């Protein structure tokens, strides 16, 4: 008798085997059905509601899917052999009620048990996003979510450059950018999407070239226009997240008001010299939402009080740091993982090398985001530079 056969015989004695019919009944009663076949096998079909964990990373991924060691598990492979070894591994991890499906998926399918052909990444995408897929928090399902996501960046400047670049790299399927400016020599000190050979081109065109060179599958939507109250809702509609990388206050208020009205998360950042700040305004998030931009600053200062754009200097890497933190918040929101930076303001002091977190207080009387507020309408403020410049 070969070692393999001896081992199989042992496993058959220690792991209870169930028929597909019994497995389905167990699944309906709350058991986890774990499919341990390879990705290319699963692409042909997998039981409805199964956890598709594969065999290679089973031990690393199973606790995310089945945190309760006493929850019954039925393990499936193609023919019922690999599932015995996998079930044994789960037993060794401490799972107490592990079963193997005799006959595997081929018998499951032949008997007409329910299965589906899951949406899967193609081989190229699987290779490209391999480092994402390895993480249980993202996985193939998360990567598919990113590919189906739509993110709109306001401003193709200092903040929009790094955030869009990394979001395109991460596989966000659709990236829109709003900007009506052209690339200037003085932008190159920090706006890394643009290059010497795109000086003089519209920023959205320069951005399009850079982002598509990085990821040719990206759906890039250029909005070469000035954002105002007449077009903001039309431009925002269809996007999942808005990234505020603007350098002027009138636009910042407009973004805030539209996001509050449309229920969109507004990932906000601003930089000034050696300092930066970051938060997520998202009243829809829940009772502890931390309010909106107008809770902090109900109205813009009069134009004569605002510093001129030319006065506000910035260290070139600052928008890089803050823009990347914006990209992180966007990915967390899209993947629904971690704690979004809602109700908290992160302040970065580069000279002191310090991050500080401040709590944002919701204004319970905020005319824009208070519970049950009737939208007060948009204000087209005179264009003034923000005290912080991207
Ligand atoms: Zn508010």
Coordinates of C-alpha atoms and ligand atoms in Angstrom, one line a residue:
X1 CA 0.0 0.0 0.0
X2 CA 1.4 3.4 -1.0
X3 CA 1.8 6.1 1.7
X4 CA -0.7 8.2 0.0
X5 CA -3.4 5.5 0.1
X6 CA -2.5 4.6 3.7
X7 CA -3.0 8.3 4.6
X8 CA -6.3 8.5 2.8
X9 CA -7.6 5.5 4.5
X10 CA -6.7 7.1 7.9
X11 CA -8.4 10.3 6.9
X12 CA -11.5 8.5 5.8
X13 CA -11.7 7.0 9.3
X14 CA -11.2 10.4 11.1
X15 CA -13.1 12.8 8.9
X16 CA -16.8 12.3 8.5
X17 CA -17.9 12.3 4.8
X18 CA -21.2 13.6 3.7
X19 CA -23.1 13.5 0.5
X20 CA -23.8 16.7 -1.5
X21 CA -27.5 16.5 -0.4
X22 CA -26.4 16.3 3.3
X23 CA -23.9 19.1 2.8
X24 CA -26.6 21.3 1.3
X25 CA -28.9 20.6 4.3
X26 CA -26.0 21.4 6.7
X27 CA -25.2 24.7 4.8
X28 CA -28.9 25.7 5.0
X29 CA -28.7 25.0 8.8
X30 CA -25.7 27.3 9.2
X31 CA -22.6 25.3 8.3
X32 CA -19.9 27.0 6.3
X33 CA -19.3 25.4 2.9
X34 CA -15.6 25.9 2.1
X35 CA -14.5 25.3 -1.5
X36 CA -10.8 24.6 -1.6
X37 CA -10.4 24.1 -5.4
X38 CA -8.1 26.3 -7.4
X39 CA -9.2 29.6 -9.0
X40 CA -9.5 28.1 -12.5
X41 CA -11.7 25.3 -11.2
X42 CA -13.9 27.7 -9.3
X43 CA -14.2 29.8 -12.4
X44 CA -16.3 27.0 -13.9
X45 CA -18.8 27.1 -11.0
X46 CA -18.9 26.8 -7.3
X47 CA -21.8 26.1 -4.8
X48 CA -24.0 29.1 -4.1
X49 CA -22.9 30.8 -0.9
X50 CA -19.6 28.9 -0.6
X51 CA -16.5 30.4 0.9
X52 CA -14.0 30.1 -2.0
X53 CA -10.7 30.0 0.0
X54 CA -8.6 27.7 -2.2
X55 CA -6.2 25.2 -0.8
X56 CA -2.9 27.1 -0.9
X57 CA -3.9 29.8 1.6
X58 CA -6.7 27.9 3.4
X59 CA -5.1 28.1 6.8
X60 CA -4.3 31.8 6.4
X61 CA -7.7 32.8 5.2
X62 CA -10.2 30.5 6.9
X63 CA -10.4 32.4 10.2
X64 CA -11.7 35.5 8.4
X65 CA -14.4 33.5 6.8
X66 CA -15.2 31.2 9.7
X67 CA -14.2 32.9 13.0
X68 CA -16.1 30.4 15.2
X69 CA -14.1 27.2 15.8
X70 CA -17.3 25.3 16.7
X71 CA -19.3 26.3 13.5
X72 CA -19.8 23.2 11.4
X73 CA -17.7 23.2 8.2
X74 CA -18.2 21.2 5.0
X75 CA -15.2 21.1 2.8
X76 CA -15.4 20.6 -1.0
X77 CA -12.9 19.9 -3.7
X78 CA -13.4 18.5 -7.2
X79 CA -13.7 14.8 -6.4
X80 CA -13.6 14.5 -2.6
X81 CA -9.9 13.7 -2.0
X82 CA -8.2 17.0 -1.6
X83 CA -11.1 18.0 0.7
X84 CA -10.1 15.3 3.1
X85 CA -6.6 16.7 3.4
X86 CA -8.0 20.2 3.7
X87 CA -10.5 19.1 6.4
X88 CA -7.7 17.5 8.3
X89 CA -5.8 20.8 8.2
X90 CA -8.8 22.6 9.6
X91 CA -9.2 20.0 12.3
X92 CA -5.6 20.6 13.3
X93 CA -6.3 24.3 13.5
X94 CA -8.9 23.7 16.1
X95 CA -12.1 23.5 14.1
X96 CA -14.3 21.0 15.9
X97 CA -17.0 20.0 13.3
X98 CA -15.3 19.4 10.0
X99 CA -16.7 17.3 7.2
X100 CA -15.7 16.4 3.7
X101 CA -18.1 16.2 0.7
X102 CA -17.8 12.8 -0.9
X103 CA -17.6 13.1 -4.7
X104 CA -16.8 16.8 -4.5
X105 CA -18.1 19.4 -6.9
X106 CA -18.6 17.0 -9.8
X107 CA -21.1 15.0 -7.9
X108 CA -22.7 18.2 -6.5
X109 CA -23.2 19.4 -10.0
X110 CA -24.4 16.0 -11.4
X111 CA -27.0 15.9 -8.7
X112 CA -28.3 19.3 -9.6
X113 CA -27.3 21.1 -6.4
X114 CA -27.3 24.9 -6.7
X115 CA -24.1 26.5 -7.9
X116 CA -23.1 29.8 -9.6
X117 CA -20.3 30.9 -11.9
X118 CA -18.7 33.6 -9.8
X119 CA -17.5 36.9 -11.2
X120 CA -13.7 36.4 -11.4
X121 CA -10.7 38.4 -12.3
X122 CA -9.0 37.4 -15.5
X123 CA -5.5 35.9 -15.3
X124 CA -3.8 39.2 -16.2
X125 CA -5.7 41.1 -13.4
X126 CA -5.0 38.3 -11.0
X127 CA -1.3 38.7 -11.6
X128 CA -1.3 42.5 -11.6
X129 CA -3.2 42.7 -8.3
X130 CA -1.6 39.7 -6.7
X131 CA -0.5 41.6 -3.6
X132 CA -4.0 42.8 -3.0
X133 CA -5.6 39.4 -3.6
X134 CA -3.2 37.9 -1.0
X135 CA -4.8 40.0 1.7
X136 CA -8.0 38.6 3.1
X137 CA -9.3 42.2 3.6
X138 CA -9.2 42.7 -0.1
X139 CA -9.0 39.4 -1.9
X140 CA -10.5 38.7 -5.3
X141 CA -13.9 40.0 -4.3
X142 CA -12.4 43.3 -3.0
X143 CA -10.3 43.7 -6.2
X144 CA -13.5 43.2 -8.2
X145 CA -15.1 45.9 -6.1
X146 CA -12.3 48.3 -6.8
X147 CA -12.5 47.6 -10.5
X148 CA -16.2 48.5 -10.5
X149 CA -15.6 51.6 -8.4
X150 CA -15.8 55.2 -9.6
X151 CA -13.8 58.0 -7.9
X152 CA -13.9 61.6 -8.8
X153 CA -11.0 63.9 -8.0
X154 CA -11.5 67.6 -7.9
X155 CA -8.2 69.1 -9.1
X156 CA -5.4 67.5 -11.1
X157 CA -2.8 69.3 -9.0
X158 CA -0.7 68.6 -5.9
X159 CA -3.1 66.4 -4.1
X160 CA -4.9 64.9 -7.1
X161 CA -1.6 63.8 -8.6
X162 CA -0.5 61.3 -6.0
X163 CA -4.0 60.2 -5.1
X164 CA -5.1 59.5 -8.6
X165 CA -1.8 57.8 -9.5
X166 CA -2.0 55.3 -6.6
X167 CA -5.8 54.8 -7.1
X168 CA -5.1 54.0 -10.8
X169 CA -2.3 51.6 -9.7
X170 CA -4.6 50.0 -7.1
X171 CA -7.1 49.1 -9.8
X172 CA -9.9 51.6 -9.2
X173 CA -11.8 51.1 -12.5
X174 CA -13.0 54.6 -13.2
X175 CA -11.3 57.8 -12.2
X176 CA -12.7 61.2 -13.1
X177 CA -10.8 64.4 -12.8
X178 CA -12.2 68.0 -12.8
X179 CA -9.7 70.7 -13.7
X180 CA -9.8 73.6 -16.1
X181 CA -6.2 74.7 -15.8
X182 CA -3.2 74.0 -18.0
X183 CA 0.1 72.6 -16.8
X184 CA 2.6 75.3 -15.8
X185 CA 6.4 75.0 -15.1
X186 CA 5.8 75.9 -11.5
X187 CA 3.4 72.9 -11.0
X188 CA 6.2 70.4 -11.6
X189 CA 7.7 71.0 -8.1
X190 CA 4.9 68.9 -6.7
X191 CA 2.2 67.9 -9.2
X192 CA 3.8 64.6 -10.2
X193 CA 1.3 63.6 -12.9
X194 CA 2.6 66.3 -15.1
X195 CA 6.0 66.4 -16.9
X196 CA 8.1 68.9 -18.8
X197 CA 6.7 67.6 -22.0
X198 CA 3.1 68.3 -21.0
X199 CA 3.7 71.9 -19.9
X200 CA 1.1 74.0 -21.7
X201 CA -1.4 71.1 -22.1
X202 CA -4.7 71.0 -20.1
X203 CA -4.0 69.3 -16.8
X204 CA -6.7 66.7 -17.4
X205 CA -5.0 65.7 -20.7
X206 CA -1.6 65.5 -19.0
X207 CA -3.2 63.4 -16.2
X208 CA -4.9 61.1 -18.7
X209 CA -1.6 60.4 -20.4
X210 CA 0.2 59.7 -17.1
X211 CA -2.6 57.5 -15.7
X212 CA -3.2 55.5 -18.8
X213 CA 0.5 54.9 -19.2
X214 CA 0.4 53.3 -15.8
X215 CA -2.8 51.4 -16.2
X216 CA -4.2 51.1 -19.7
X217 CA -7.4 49.4 -18.5
X218 CA -8.4 52.5 -16.5
X219 CA -11.5 54.3 -17.6
X220 CA -10.4 57.9 -17.3
X221 CA -13.1 60.6 -17.5
X222 CA -11.8 64.1 -18.1
X223 CA -14.0 67.0 -16.9
X224 CA -12.2 69.9 -18.3
X225 CA -14.4 72.5 -16.8
X226 CA -14.8 74.9 -13.9
X227 CA -17.0 73.4 -11.2
X228 CA -20.0 75.5 -10.3
X229 CA -23.5 75.2 -8.9
X230 CA -24.9 74.6 -12.4
X231 CA -22.8 71.5 -13.2
X232 CA -21.7 70.1 -9.9
X233 CA -24.5 67.5 -9.5
X234 CA -24.4 66.3 -13.0
X235 CA -20.6 65.8 -12.7
X236 CA -20.8 64.1 -9.3
X237 CA -23.6 61.7 -10.2
X238 CA -22.5 58.1 -10.6
X239 CA -19.3 58.5 -8.6
X240 CA -18.8 56.6 -5.3
X241 CA -16.4 58.9 -3.6
X242 CA -15.3 62.5 -4.1
X243 CA -11.7 63.6 -3.4
X244 CA -11.3 67.2 -2.6
X245 CA -7.9 68.4 -3.9
X246 CA -9.0 71.9 -4.7
X247 CA -7.0 75.0 -3.8
X248 CA -9.8 77.4 -3.7
X249 CA -12.4 78.0 -1.0
X250 CA -15.4 78.6 -3.3
X251 CA -15.0 75.2 -4.8
X252 CA -14.4 73.6 -1.4
X253 CA -17.8 74.9 -0.2
X254 CA -19.4 73.7 -3.4
X255 CA -17.9 70.2 -3.1
X256 CA -19.1 70.1 0.5
X257 CA -22.6 71.1 -0.2
X258 CA -23.0 68.8 -3.2
X259 CA -21.6 65.8 -1.2
X260 CA -23.9 66.5 1.7
X261 CA -26.9 66.8 -0.6
X262 CA -26.0 63.7 -2.6
X263 CA -24.8 61.6 0.4
X264 CA -21.3 61.1 -1.0
X265 CA -18.2 60.7 1.1
X266 CA -15.9 63.7 0.7
X267 CA -12.3 62.9 1.3
X268 CA -10.8 66.3 2.1
X269 CA -7.2 67.4 2.4
X270 CA -5.3 70.7 2.4
X271 CA -1.7 71.6 2.7
X272 CA 0.1 74.8 3.6
X273 CA 3.9 75.2 3.7
X274 CA 5.0 72.4 6.1
X275 CA 1.6 71.5 7.4
X276 CA -1.3 69.4 6.1
X277 CA -4.7 68.3 7.2
X278 CA -7.0 65.4 6.3
X279 CA -10.5 64.2 7.1
X280 CA -13.5 62.5 5.6
X281 CA -16.7 64.5 5.7
X282 CA -19.6 62.0 5.4
X283 CA -22.8 62.8 7.2
X284 CA -24.4 59.7 5.8
X285 CA -21.9 57.6 7.7
X286 CA -23.9 57.6 10.9
X287 CA -24.8 59.4 14.1
X288 CA -21.1 59.9 15.0
X289 CA -20.4 61.3 11.6
X290 CA -18.5 64.5 12.6
X291 CA -20.5 66.8 10.4
X292 CA -19.5 68.6 7.2
X293 CA -17.0 71.4 6.3
X294 CA -19.7 74.0 7.1
X295 CA -19.9 72.6 10.7
X296 CA -16.4 73.9 11.1
X297 CA -16.5 76.9 8.8
X298 CA -20.1 78.0 8.2
X299 CA -19.2 80.6 5.6
X300 CA -16.1 81.6 3.7
X301 CA -14.2 84.7 4.8
X302 CA -14.6 87.8 2.7
X303 CA -12.2 87.8 -0.3
X304 CA -10.1 90.6 1.1
X305 CA -9.3 88.5 4.2
X306 CA -8.1 85.4 2.3
X307 CA -4.4 85.2 1.4
X308 CA -3.6 85.5 -2.2
X309 CA -2.7 82.3 -4.0
X310 CA 0.8 83.5 -4.8
X311 CA 1.6 84.1 -1.2
X312 CA 0.9 80.6 0.0
X313 CA 4.0 78.5 -0.5
X314 CA 4.2 74.8 0.0
X315 CA 7.0 72.3 0.3
X316 CA 6.8 70.1 -2.8
X317 CA 6.4 66.8 -1.0
X318 CA 3.6 67.9 1.3
X319 CA 0.7 67.3 -1.1
X320 CA 2.3 64.0 -1.9
X321 CA 2.0 62.9 1.7
X322 CA -1.6 64.2 2.1
X323 CA -2.7 63.0 -1.3
X324 CA -1.6 59.5 -0.5
X325 CA -3.4 59.5 2.8
X326 CA -6.5 60.6 0.8
X327 CA -6.0 57.6 -1.5
X328 CA -5.8 55.3 1.5
X329 CA -9.1 56.7 2.9
X330 CA -10.7 56.2 -0.6
X331 CA -9.6 52.6 -0.8
X332 CA -10.9 51.9 2.8
X333 CA -14.3 53.4 1.9
X334 CA -14.5 51.5 -1.4
X335 CA -13.6 48.2 0.3
X336 CA -15.5 48.9 3.4
X337 CA -12.6 48.1 5.7
X338 CA -11.1 49.8 8.8
X339 CA -12.3 53.0 10.3
X340 CA -12.7 55.9 7.9
X341 CA -11.3 59.2 9.1
X342 CA -14.8 60.5 9.8
X343 CA -15.3 62.9 12.7
X344 CA -11.6 63.2 13.1
X345 CA -9.1 65.6 11.6
X346 CA -5.5 64.4 11.1
X347 CA -3.0 67.2 11.3
X348 CA 0.5 66.7 9.9
X349 CA 3.4 68.9 11.0
X350 CA 6.3 68.0 8.8
X351 CA 8.9 70.1 10.5
X352 CA 8.1 68.5 13.9
X353 CA 7.5 65.1 12.2
X354 CA 4.2 64.8 14.1
X355 CA 0.7 63.6 13.3
X356 CA -2.0 64.9 15.7
X357 CA -5.6 63.8 15.7
X358 CA -8.3 66.4 16.5
X359 CA -12.0 65.5 17.1
X360 CA -14.4 67.3 14.8
X361 CA -17.6 68.6 16.4
X362 CA -20.8 68.3 14.4
X363 CA -22.8 71.5 14.5
X364 CA -26.3 70.2 15.5
X365 CA -27.8 73.3 13.9
X366 CA -25.7 73.1 10.6
X367 CA -28.2 74.1 7.9
X368 CA -26.6 71.6 5.5
X369 CA -26.0 68.4 7.4
X370 CA -28.3 68.5 10.4
X371 CA -30.8 65.7 10.7
X372 CA -33.8 66.3 8.4
X373 CA -32.3 69.5 7.0
X374 CA -33.9 70.9 3.8
X375 CA -31.1 71.6 1.4
X376 CA -30.5 75.4 1.6
X377 CA -29.3 75.6 -2.0
X378 CA -25.8 76.3 -3.5
X379 CA -23.9 79.5 -3.2
X380 CA -21.6 80.6 -5.9
X381 CA -19.0 82.5 -3.9
X382 CA -16.4 84.7 -5.5
X383 CA -13.3 82.7 -6.3
X384 CA -10.8 83.1 -3.5
X385 CA -7.7 81.1 -2.8
X386 CA -7.9 78.8 0.1
X387 CA -5.7 79.7 3.0
X388 CA -4.2 76.3 2.4
X389 CA -3.0 75.6 -1.1
X390 CA -2.6 72.3 -2.9
Ligands
LIG1 ZN1 -22.5 70.5 8.7

